[in-house]
Coordinates of C-alpha atoms in Angstrom, one line a residue:
Chain A
M1 CA -17.5 18.9 -14.9
S2 CA -17.3 16.4 -13.0
G3 CA -18.6 13.2 -13.7
M4 CA -20.6 12.7 -11.3
D5 CA -23.2 15.7 -12.3
M6 CA -24.3 13.3 -15.3
L7 CA -25.4 10.1 -13.1
N8 CA -28.6 9.2 -13.3
A9 CA -30.9 8.3 -10.2
A10 CA -30.2 4.2 -10.1
E11 CA -26.5 4.8 -10.7
Q12 CA -26.2 6.8 -7.9
R13 CA -27.7 4.4 -5.2
E14 CA -24.9 1.7 -7.1
L15 CA -22.4 4.8 -6.5
Q16 CA -23.4 5.1 -3.2
G17 CA -23.1 1.5 -2.1
R18 CA -19.9 1.3 -3.3
M19 CA -19.1 4.4 -1.2
E20 CA -20.8 3.0 1.5
R21 CA -18.1 -0.3 1.5
K22 CA -15.3 2.1 0.5
Q23 CA -15.9 4.5 3.6
M24 CA -15.9 1.3 5.8
K25 CA -12.7 -0.1 4.2
D26 CA -11.3 3.6 4.4
F27 CA -11.8 3.8 8.3
M28 CA -10.2 0.4 8.8
N29 CA -6.9 1.6 7.1
M30 CA -6.8 4.5 8.7
Y31 CA -6.9 2.7 11.4
S32 CA -4.7 -0.1 11.5
N33 CA -2.2 3.0 9.8
L34 CA -2.9 5.1 12.9
V35 CA -2.5 2.3 14.8
Q36 CA 1.5 1.4 13.1
R37 CA 2.3 5.1 13.3
C38 CA 1.8 5.1 17.0
F39 CA 3.1 1.9 17.9
N40 CA 6.4 2.4 15.2
D41 CA 6.8 5.7 17.3
C42 CA 6.3 4.9 21.0
V43 CA 7.2 1.5 21.4
N44 CA 10.4 0.3 21.5
D45 CA 10.6 -1.8 24.6
F46 CA 11.1 -5.5 24.4
T47 CA 12.5 -6.2 27.5
S48 CA 8.9 -6.5 29.3
K49 CA 5.5 -8.3 27.3
S50 CA 3.4 -5.9 28.6
L51 CA 3.3 -1.8 27.8
L52 CA 5.6 0.4 30.0
T53 CA 4.1 2.8 31.9
K54 CA 5.4 5.7 29.0
E55 CA 4.6 3.7 26.5
E56 CA 1.3 3.6 26.8
G57 CA 1.0 7.3 27.0
C58 CA 3.1 8.1 24.4
V59 CA 0.2 6.3 22.4
M60 CA -3.0 8.0 24.1
R61 CA -1.1 11.3 22.6
C62 CA -0.4 10.0 19.5
V63 CA -3.8 8.8 18.5
D64 CA -4.9 11.7 20.1
K65 CA -2.7 14.2 18.4
F66 CA -2.8 12.1 14.6
L67 CA -7.5 12.2 15.6
K68 CA -7.0 16.2 15.6
S69 CA -4.4 16.3 13.0
S70 CA -6.8 14.9 10.3
E71 CA -9.6 16.5 11.6
R72 CA -7.8 19.8 10.6
L73 CA -6.3 18.5 7.7
G74 CA -9.3 17.5 6.1
E75 CA -11.2 20.7 6.5
R76 CA -7.9 22.7 5.4
F77 CA -8.5 20.2 2.2
Q78 CA -11.8 20.9 1.6
E79 CA -11.0 24.6 1.6
Q80 CA -8.9 24.4 -0.8
N81 CA -10.9 22.3 -2.5
A82 CA -14.0 24.4 -3.1
Q83 CA -11.1 27.4 -3.6
M84 CA -10.0 25.9 -6.3
A85 CA -13.7 25.0 -7.5
Q86 CA -15.0 28.5 -7.5
Q87 CA -11.6 29.4 -9.2
G88 CA -12.2 28.4 -13.1
G89 CA -13.5 25.3 -12.2
M90 CA -11.3 23.2 -11.4
G91 CA -12.8 21.9 -8.1
V92 CA -12.3 17.6 -6.6
G93 CA -15.6 16.1 -6.8
R94 CA -19.1 17.7 -7.6
Chain B
M1 CA -10.7 15.1 -10.4
S2 CA -11.5 17.2 -13.3
F3 CA -8.8 19.5 -12.1
L4 CA -5.9 17.0 -12.8
F5 CA -6.6 15.3 -15.7
G6 CA -8.8 17.9 -17.7
G7 CA -12.4 17.5 -19.1
A8 CA -14.1 14.2 -20.0
R9 CA -15.0 12.3 -23.2
P10 CA -18.2 11.6 -23.9
Q11 CA -18.9 8.1 -21.8
P12 CA -21.5 5.3 -23.1
S13 CA -22.5 2.3 -20.3
S14 CA -23.8 2.8 -17.4
A15 CA -21.2 0.5 -15.9
E16 CA -18.4 2.6 -17.3
K17 CA -19.8 6.1 -15.5
I18 CA -20.7 4.0 -12.6
A19 CA -16.6 3.3 -12.6
A20 CA -15.5 6.8 -13.6
A21 CA -17.0 8.2 -10.6
E22 CA -15.9 5.9 -8.7
A23 CA -11.9 6.4 -9.4
E24 CA -12.4 10.2 -9.2
I25 CA -13.9 9.6 -5.4
E26 CA -11.1 6.7 -4.9
M27 CA -8.6 9.7 -6.7
V28 CA -9.9 12.6 -4.4
S29 CA -9.2 9.6 -1.5
N30 CA -6.0 8.6 -1.5
M31 CA -4.6 12.3 -2.2
F32 CA -6.6 12.4 1.0
N33 CA -4.5 10.3 2.5
Q34 CA -1.2 10.7 1.2
L35 CA -1.4 14.3 2.1
V36 CA -2.3 13.0 5.8
D37 CA 0.5 11.1 5.7
T38 CA 2.9 13.6 4.2
C39 CA 1.9 16.6 6.1
T40 CA 1.4 14.3 9.5
R41 CA 5.1 13.1 8.8
K42 CA 7.2 16.7 8.1
C43 CA 5.3 18.4 10.7
I44 CA 4.2 16.6 14.0
P45 CA 7.4 15.2 16.1
E46 CA 7.7 11.7 16.5
T47 CA 8.0 12.8 21.1
Y48 CA 4.3 13.3 21.5
R49 CA 4.6 14.8 24.5
E50 CA 1.2 16.3 25.1
A51 CA -1.9 15.3 22.5
D52 CA -2.9 18.4 21.4
L53 CA -1.8 20.0 18.4
N54 CA 0.1 23.5 19.3
K55 CA 0.4 26.3 17.4
G56 CA 3.2 25.5 15.2
E57 CA 2.5 22.2 14.8
S58 CA -0.9 23.7 13.5
V59 CA 0.1 26.6 11.4
C60 CA 2.8 24.0 9.9
L61 CA -0.6 21.2 8.7
D62 CA -2.3 24.1 7.4
R63 CA 0.4 25.5 5.5
C64 CA 1.7 22.0 4.3
V65 CA -1.8 21.4 2.4
A66 CA -1.7 24.6 0.6
K67 CA 1.9 23.7 -0.8
F68 CA 0.0 20.2 -1.8
F69 CA -2.5 20.9 -3.5
E70 CA -0.2 24.0 -5.6
V71 CA 2.9 21.0 -6.4
N72 CA -1.0 19.1 -7.6
V73 CA -2.0 21.8 -9.6
K74 CA 2.2 22.4 -11.1
V75 CA 2.2 18.5 -11.5
S76 CA -1.0 18.0 -13.5
E77 CA -0.5 21.4 -14.7
K78 CA 3.8 19.4 -16.6
M79 CA 1.9 16.3 -17.2
Q80 CA -0.7 17.6 -19.4
G81 CA 1.4 19.1 -21.1
E82 CA 3.7 16.5 -21.8
A83 CA 0.6 14.7 -23.1
A84 CA -0.2 17.1 -25.1
Q85 CA 3.4 17.5 -26.6
R86 CA 3.4 13.7 -27.1
Q87 CA -0.2 13.4 -29.2
G88 CA 1.4 15.6 -31.4
A89 CA 4.8 14.5 -32.5
A90 CA 2.2 11.1 -32.7
G91 CA 4.8 8.9 -32.5
G92 CA 8.4 9.6 -30.6
A93 CA 10.8 7.5 -29.4
G94 CA 8.8 7.0 -25.7
G95 CA 6.0 5.2 -23.9
G96 CA 8.4 3.2 -21.8
M97 CA 5.7 1.0 -18.9
F98 CA 3.3 4.6 -18.6
G99 CA 3.0 5.3 -22.6
G100 CA 0.2 4.4 -23.3
S101 CA -3.2 6.2 -23.7
Chain C
M1 CA 2.9 -21.9 -20.6
S2 CA 1.1 -18.3 -19.7
G3 CA -2.2 -18.5 -18.2
M4 CA -3.6 -16.0 -20.4
D5 CA -2.7 -18.7 -23.6
M6 CA -6.0 -20.0 -23.2
L7 CA -8.2 -17.8 -22.8
N8 CA -11.4 -17.8 -25.5
A9 CA -12.2 -14.1 -27.0
A10 CA -15.0 -13.4 -24.8
E11 CA -12.5 -14.0 -22.1
Q12 CA -10.1 -11.9 -23.3
R13 CA -12.4 -9.0 -23.9
E14 CA -13.3 -9.6 -20.2
L15 CA -9.7 -8.9 -19.1
Q16 CA -9.3 -6.3 -21.7
G17 CA -11.4 -4.5 -20.0
R18 CA -10.3 -4.9 -16.1
M19 CA -7.1 -4.1 -17.6
E20 CA -8.4 -1.1 -18.6
R21 CA -9.2 -0.6 -15.6
K22 CA -6.3 -1.1 -14.5
Q23 CA -4.6 1.3 -15.9
M24 CA -6.0 3.7 -15.2
K25 CA -6.1 3.1 -11.4
D26 CA -2.3 2.2 -12.3
F27 CA -1.2 5.1 -13.8
M28 CA -3.5 7.4 -10.6
N29 CA -1.5 5.4 -8.3
M30 CA 1.9 6.5 -9.8
Y31 CA 0.4 10.1 -10.4
S32 CA 0.3 10.2 -6.4
N33 CA 3.4 8.3 -5.5
L34 CA 5.1 10.8 -7.8
V35 CA 3.4 14.4 -6.2
Q36 CA 4.6 11.8 -2.9
R37 CA 8.1 11.5 -3.8
C38 CA 8.7 14.7 -5.2
F39 CA 7.1 16.9 -2.7
N40 CA 8.3 15.2 0.2
D41 CA 12.0 15.3 -1.0
C42 CA 11.7 18.9 -2.2
V43 CA 9.2 20.7 0.3
N44 CA 11.0 21.3 3.1
D45 CA 10.2 24.6 4.0
F46 CA 6.6 25.4 5.6
T47 CA 7.5 28.9 6.9
S48 CA 5.2 30.1 4.8
K49 CA 2.6 28.5 2.2
S50 CA 3.6 29.4 -1.3
L51 CA 5.7 27.4 -2.7
L52 CA 9.3 28.7 -3.4
T53 CA 11.1 29.0 -6.5
K54 CA 13.9 26.0 -5.6
E55 CA 11.3 24.2 -3.8
E56 CA 9.4 24.3 -7.7
G57 CA 12.7 24.3 -9.7
C58 CA 13.4 21.0 -7.4
V59 CA 10.1 19.9 -7.5
M60 CA 10.0 20.4 -11.9
R61 CA 13.1 18.2 -11.9
C62 CA 12.6 15.3 -9.3
V63 CA 8.9 14.7 -12.2
D64 CA 11.2 14.4 -15.2
K65 CA 13.0 12.7 -13.4
F66 CA 11.1 10.3 -11.8
L67 CA 9.4 9.5 -15.4
K68 CA 12.5 9.3 -17.4
S69 CA 14.0 6.5 -15.2
S70 CA 9.9 4.9 -15.2
E71 CA 10.8 4.7 -18.7
R72 CA 14.0 3.6 -18.6
L73 CA 13.2 0.5 -16.0
G74 CA 10.6 0.0 -18.1
E75 CA 12.4 -0.9 -21.1
R76 CA 14.9 -2.8 -19.0
F77 CA 12.2 -5.1 -17.3
Q78 CA 11.1 -5.6 -20.4
E79 CA 14.4 -7.1 -22.4
Q80 CA 14.9 -9.5 -19.1
N81 CA 12.0 -10.6 -19.7
A82 CA 12.5 -11.4 -22.7
Q83 CA 15.9 -12.9 -22.2
M84 CA 14.7 -14.8 -19.7
A85 CA 11.2 -16.2 -21.9
Q86 CA 13.5 -17.6 -24.4
Q87 CA 16.2 -19.7 -22.1
G88 CA 13.8 -21.9 -20.2
G89 CA 10.5 -20.3 -21.4
M90 CA 10.3 -18.6 -18.0
G91 CA 9.1 -15.5 -19.3
V92 CA 6.5 -13.2 -17.5
G93 CA 3.0 -12.8 -19.5
R94 CA 2.7 -13.5 -22.4
Chain D
M1 CA 3.4 -15.1 -14.0
S2 CA 4.7 -19.2 -15.1
F3 CA 9.4 -18.3 -14.2
L4 CA 8.4 -17.2 -10.7
F5 CA 5.7 -20.4 -9.9
G6 CA 5.9 -23.5 -12.1
G7 CA 3.7 -24.3 -14.6
A8 CA -0.3 -23.7 -14.3
R9 CA -3.1 -27.1 -13.1
P10 CA -5.8 -27.9 -15.2
Q11 CA -8.0 -24.9 -14.6
P12 CA -11.6 -25.9 -15.4
S13 CA -14.1 -22.6 -15.3
S14 CA -14.5 -19.1 -17.6
A15 CA -14.2 -17.0 -14.0
E16 CA -10.9 -18.6 -13.0
K17 CA -9.5 -18.6 -15.8
I18 CA -10.0 -14.7 -16.1
A19 CA -8.6 -14.2 -12.7
A20 CA -5.9 -16.3 -12.8
A21 CA -4.6 -14.7 -15.9
E22 CA -5.5 -11.1 -14.3
A23 CA -3.0 -11.8 -10.8
E24 CA -0.6 -13.4 -13.6
I25 CA -1.2 -9.5 -14.9
E26 CA -1.2 -7.8 -11.4
M27 CA 1.6 -9.8 -10.1
V28 CA 4.2 -8.8 -13.0
S29 CA 2.6 -4.6 -12.3
N30 CA 2.7 -5.0 -8.3
M31 CA 6.7 -6.6 -9.4
F32 CA 7.5 -3.6 -11.9
N33 CA 6.3 -1.2 -9.9
Q34 CA 8.4 -2.6 -6.1
L35 CA 11.0 -2.0 -9.3
V36 CA 11.1 1.1 -9.8
D37 CA 10.3 2.3 -5.8
T38 CA 13.8 0.4 -5.0
C39 CA 15.7 1.5 -8.0
T40 CA 15.1 4.5 -8.1
R41 CA 15.2 4.8 -4.9
K42 CA 18.9 3.8 -4.7
C43 CA 20.1 4.6 -7.8
I44 CA 18.8 8.7 -7.5
P45 CA 19.6 11.4 -5.6
E46 CA 17.2 13.2 -4.1
T47 CA 19.0 16.2 -4.3
Y48 CA 16.9 16.8 -7.8
R49 CA 20.1 18.7 -9.5
E50 CA 19.4 18.1 -13.4
A51 CA 16.3 17.0 -14.6
D52 CA 17.9 14.2 -17.1
L53 CA 19.2 11.1 -16.0
N54 CA 23.4 11.3 -16.3
K55 CA 25.2 8.5 -16.8
G56 CA 26.1 6.7 -13.3
E57 CA 22.2 7.1 -12.7
S58 CA 21.6 5.1 -16.4
V59 CA 24.0 2.5 -15.7
C60 CA 23.0 2.1 -12.0
L61 CA 19.2 1.9 -13.1
D62 CA 19.9 -0.9 -15.6
R63 CA 22.2 -2.9 -13.3
C64 CA 19.0 -2.5 -10.2
V65 CA 16.8 -4.0 -13.0
A66 CA 19.5 -7.4 -13.8
K67 CA 20.4 -7.8 -9.9
F68 CA 15.8 -7.2 -8.9
F69 CA 15.3 -10.3 -11.8
E70 CA 18.4 -12.4 -10.9
V71 CA 16.7 -12.0 -6.6
N72 CA 13.9 -12.9 -7.9
V73 CA 14.8 -16.2 -9.6
K74 CA 16.6 -17.2 -6.2
V75 CA 13.8 -16.3 -4.1
S76 CA 11.7 -17.9 -6.1
E77 CA 13.4 -20.7 -6.6
K78 CA 14.0 -21.6 -2.6
M79 CA 10.8 -21.2 -1.7
Q80 CA 10.1 -23.6 -4.6
G81 CA 12.3 -25.8 -3.2
E82 CA 10.8 -25.3 0.2
A83 CA 7.8 -25.8 -0.9
A84 CA 8.4 -29.4 -2.6
Q85 CA 10.4 -30.6 0.5
R86 CA 7.3 -29.8 3.2
Q87 CA 4.9 -31.5 0.6
G88 CA 7.6 -34.4 0.6
A89 CA 7.3 -34.5 4.6
A90 CA 3.7 -34.1 4.7
G91 CA 3.0 -32.7 7.8
G92 CA 5.9 -31.3 9.6
A93 CA 5.4 -28.9 12.8
G94 CA 5.6 -25.8 10.3
G95 CA 2.8 -23.6 8.4
G96 CA 1.8 -20.8 10.5
M97 CA -0.1 -18.0 8.3
F98 CA 1.8 -19.0 4.9
G99 CA 1.2 -22.5 5.8
G100 CA -1.5 -23.5 4.1
S101 CA -2.9 -25.5 1.2
Chain E
M1 CA -12.8 -7.9 14.0
S2 CA -15.5 -7.8 17.1
F3 CA -13.2 -7.0 19.6
L4 CA -11.9 -3.9 18.4
F5 CA -15.7 -2.5 17.0
G6 CA -17.8 -3.5 18.8
G7 CA -21.3 -5.3 18.6
A8 CA -22.3 -5.9 14.9
R9 CA -26.1 -4.8 14.6
P10 CA -28.6 -6.5 12.2
Q11 CA -27.7 -7.5 8.6
P12 CA -30.1 -7.7 5.9
S13 CA -28.7 -8.7 2.8
S14 CA -27.0 -11.8 2.0
A15 CA -24.8 -9.2 -0.3
E16 CA -24.3 -7.1 2.7
K17 CA -23.7 -10.5 5.3
I18 CA -20.6 -11.8 3.3
A19 CA -19.3 -8.7 2.6
A20 CA -19.0 -7.8 6.0
A21 CA -17.3 -10.8 6.9
E22 CA -15.0 -10.4 4.2
A23 CA -14.6 -7.2 5.7
E24 CA -13.8 -8.6 9.4
I25 CA -11.5 -11.4 7.9
E26 CA -9.9 -8.7 5.7
M27 CA -9.5 -6.2 9.0
V28 CA -7.3 -9.1 10.9
S29 CA -5.4 -10.1 7.5
N30 CA -4.4 -6.7 7.5
M31 CA -3.6 -6.3 11.4
F32 CA -1.2 -9.4 10.9
N33 CA 0.3 -8.2 7.9
Q34 CA 1.2 -4.9 9.8
L35 CA 2.4 -7.2 13.0
V36 CA 4.9 -9.0 10.4
D37 CA 6.4 -5.8 8.9
T38 CA 6.9 -3.4 12.0
C39 CA 7.6 -6.5 14.7
T40 CA 10.9 -7.3 11.6
R41 CA 11.7 -3.7 11.8
K42 CA 11.6 -3.6 15.8
C43 CA 13.2 -7.1 15.7
I44 CA 14.6 -8.9 13.2
P45 CA 18.4 -6.0 12.9
E46 CA 19.7 -5.6 8.8
T47 CA 22.6 -7.6 8.9
Y48 CA 21.8 -11.0 8.6
R49 CA 24.4 -13.0 9.5
E50 CA 22.6 -16.2 10.4
A51 CA 19.4 -17.8 9.0
D52 CA 18.1 -18.4 12.1
L53 CA 16.6 -16.9 14.4
N54 CA 18.6 -16.6 17.5
K55 CA 17.4 -16.6 21.1
G56 CA 17.4 -12.9 21.3
E57 CA 15.2 -12.4 18.4
S58 CA 12.4 -14.8 18.6
V59 CA 11.8 -13.8 22.4
C60 CA 11.7 -9.9 20.7
L61 CA 9.3 -11.2 18.7
D62 CA 6.7 -12.8 20.7
R63 CA 6.8 -9.5 23.2
C64 CA 6.4 -7.2 19.8
V65 CA 3.0 -9.3 19.5
A66 CA 2.0 -9.2 22.9
K67 CA 2.5 -5.6 22.6
F68 CA 1.0 -5.1 19.2
F69 CA -2.3 -6.4 20.9
E70 CA -2.7 -4.2 24.1
V71 CA -2.0 -1.1 21.6
N72 CA -4.7 -2.8 19.9
V73 CA -6.9 -2.6 22.4
K74 CA -5.9 0.1 24.2
V75 CA -6.6 2.1 20.6
S76 CA -9.9 0.5 19.7
E77 CA -10.9 1.2 23.7
K78 CA -9.6 4.7 23.2
M79 CA -11.8 5.3 19.9
Q80 CA -14.7 3.5 20.9
G81 CA -14.6 5.8 24.1
E82 CA -14.6 8.3 21.9
A83 CA -17.3 7.9 19.5
A84 CA -20.2 7.0 22.2
Q85 CA -18.9 10.8 23.2
R86 CA -19.2 12.4 20.0
Q87 CA -23.2 10.6 19.7
G88 CA -24.0 11.6 22.9
A89 CA -22.9 15.1 22.0
A90 CA -25.0 15.3 18.7
G91 CA -23.4 17.6 16.4
G92 CA -20.3 19.1 17.7
A93 CA -18.3 21.1 15.3
G94 CA -16.3 18.0 14.8
G95 CA -15.9 15.4 11.7
G96 CA -13.5 16.3 9.1
M97 CA -12.8 13.7 7.0
F98 CA -13.9 10.8 9.2
G99 CA -16.8 12.0 11.4
G100 CA -19.4 10.7 8.1
S101 CA -22.0 8.2 8.8
Chain F
M1 CA -20.1 -12.8 18.6
S2 CA -19.0 -13.1 15.2
G3 CA -20.4 -11.8 12.0
M4 CA -19.0 -14.5 10.1
D5 CA -21.3 -17.1 12.6
M6 CA -24.8 -16.1 11.0
L7 CA -23.7 -17.1 7.1
N8 CA -25.5 -19.9 5.4
A9 CA -24.4 -22.4 3.9
A10 CA -24.4 -20.6 0.3
E11 CA -23.2 -17.8 1.7
Q12 CA -20.1 -19.7 3.4
R13 CA -18.9 -20.8 -0.5
E14 CA -19.5 -18.0 -1.9
L15 CA -17.4 -16.2 1.7
Q16 CA -14.9 -19.1 0.4
G17 CA -14.5 -18.9 -3.5
R18 CA -13.4 -15.3 -2.3
M19 CA -10.9 -16.2 0.5
E20 CA -9.1 -17.8 -1.9
R21 CA -8.1 -15.6 -4.0
K22 CA -7.5 -13.6 -1.1
Q23 CA -5.5 -15.9 -0.2
M24 CA -3.4 -15.8 -3.5
K25 CA -3.4 -12.6 -3.7
D26 CA -2.0 -12.6 -0.4
F27 CA 1.3 -14.7 -0.8
M28 CA 2.2 -12.5 -3.4
N29 CA 1.7 -9.7 -1.8
M30 CA 4.2 -11.2 0.9
Y31 CA 6.4 -12.6 -1.4
S32 CA 7.1 -9.2 -3.2
N33 CA 7.3 -7.9 0.2
L34 CA 9.5 -10.0 1.0
V35 CA 11.5 -9.8 -2.0
Q36 CA 11.3 -6.1 -1.7
R37 CA 12.8 -6.5 1.8
C38 CA 15.3 -8.4 1.3
F39 CA 17.0 -6.6 -2.6
N40 CA 17.0 -3.3 -0.2
D41 CA 18.8 -4.4 2.6
C42 CA 21.5 -6.6 0.7
V43 CA 22.2 -5.2 -2.5
N44 CA 24.1 -2.3 -2.4
D45 CA 26.5 -2.7 -5.0
F46 CA 25.9 -1.3 -8.6
T47 CA 29.3 -1.1 -9.9
S48 CA 28.6 -5.1 -11.3
K49 CA 25.1 -6.1 -13.2
S50 CA 25.3 -9.6 -11.4
L51 CA 25.2 -10.6 -8.0
L52 CA 28.0 -10.2 -6.0
T53 CA 28.2 -13.8 -3.6
K54 CA 28.0 -11.7 -0.4
E55 CA 25.0 -10.5 -1.2
E56 CA 23.6 -13.3 -2.7
G57 CA 24.0 -15.2 0.9
C58 CA 22.8 -12.1 2.5
V59 CA 19.4 -12.3 0.8
M60 CA 19.2 -16.4 1.6
R61 CA 19.8 -15.3 5.3
C62 CA 16.9 -13.0 4.9
V63 CA 14.5 -15.0 2.6
D64 CA 15.1 -17.8 5.3
K65 CA 14.8 -15.4 8.6
F66 CA 12.0 -13.6 7.2
L67 CA 9.7 -17.2 6.8
K68 CA 11.1 -18.0 10.4
S69 CA 10.1 -14.6 11.5
S70 CA 6.5 -15.0 10.0
E71 CA 5.2 -18.7 11.1
R72 CA 6.5 -17.7 14.4
L73 CA 4.5 -14.2 14.7
G74 CA 1.7 -16.7 13.1
E75 CA 2.4 -18.5 16.0
R76 CA 2.2 -15.8 18.6
F77 CA -0.9 -14.1 16.4
Q78 CA -2.9 -17.1 16.8
E79 CA -2.6 -17.6 20.7
Q80 CA -3.3 -13.9 21.5
N81 CA -6.4 -14.0 19.1
A82 CA -7.8 -16.7 21.4
Q83 CA -6.6 -16.2 24.3
M84 CA -8.6 -12.7 23.3
A85 CA -11.8 -14.9 22.6
Q86 CA -11.6 -16.5 25.9
Q87 CA -11.5 -13.1 28.3
G88 CA -14.9 -11.8 27.3
G89 CA -15.7 -13.3 24.3
M90 CA -13.5 -10.2 21.8
G91 CA -11.6 -12.5 19.7
V92 CA -11.3 -12.5 15.7
G93 CA -12.9 -14.4 13.4
R94 CA -14.5 -17.2 14.7

């Protein structure tokens, strides 16, 4: 069903390498989206050049909440995906 | 991402097969990134009073994933339907930037 | 005028291959932007886990409208571009 | 995209020529994607009462494309003018992240 | 970007070393691009009455950079702390999409 | 401290080439973000197909202001970065 099933060992190794570079890039993107989102939502006072206590608290809770959300969404995403694969072979990936 | 665009055609070269598998993975990964972006904006208020997900937020995220998948299926079915129609009509007016094979 | 005119046959073939991969990527980007836009604008009820009838209708009209818009914009884009190429050789691409 | 940044300089290697042509195509394609994004946001209301473009929306899209091109020409002329000035001044204060070569 | 994710491990092949250096530069460049995007939105009103930066806008930009760095340091410390905890716990529940490697 | 210090001459040349392509790409991205931002903020009248005088003025000031902002942000970014490198070797890049 999926393109990946047709790869031989050498091709899978090459793909593996690319995926590792991609994972690193994805992590960096996730990190910088996280920073941008939490900075945007929490930091709004530019009368000082240091973070206010309440801004820092907001950023830390924002990061926590965002990581927990991503984890939960990841679990649900995989479940939905597995479910679709069962119902009529329309799954994503393998 | 075979559920989106139907079965694959025969693919000869090794580079093409790797590229296709890579594109498939990238598609899934993009879809997940957009899901995270969209569903957190829909379900998580921008005040961050607490570090944990509360019950309402958790349930909202779960439903958001289900609806996001449902929308993806509906949209891809619609686009496959239209692509089939266009191929049937063979040479209608359309095309624009996205008409190409 | 354009860089592309100076490519020999082998170079054009290589470019062609890259463009095909790019087209595939562009199509996927277009597709996921479309889904994100229409989901965002049409789906706002999270008291149920299935699409409401009115949400589904909205998504379908949104997709239609977006595809028609893209097509129209593509035609105008190419016209403008051709027009600029005539007026003083400042066109895009070939 | 020669209308944006003036004529090309002599380009030696084959890889460089392909890269330049690729960059040119990518620039056009990016510009089109931004045009779609911007003009649909300006011209298409987010309610989606009908699947077709109505008269007002169609005309708005057409004018949006014309204005988008006009802005591109104005901005690129301005930036070429400033680049020329900077080269004339040879070693002023500026630079920052975008001053390079 | 060593201040973000701690020291590097030994890296064997040449291609890997180049890729790592490239990733580091890309990280810095992404961070700068986001800084520009975020801080101009926070500090520059969308009316554009004057072409120059006024005093208030300039000071706002400077402070925005300082705060953006401070947030980056805090967030990266937090994530390193959590990564260390997870490695200590060795095989907890978590993971999701970002638990890998 | 940084990965870049461990590259030999050939590796640095290869990296250099990639960085030049990246710079070109970055410049193009900066340019198109600039156009999009200024178009978005300044052009809102679609009763005519030519720019109004006030729209054109707004776009020009917007471009100026955006370039000056980027330059200032670039300077501050490098200062902060150098400062972090001194305090405990946590700088970015070299």
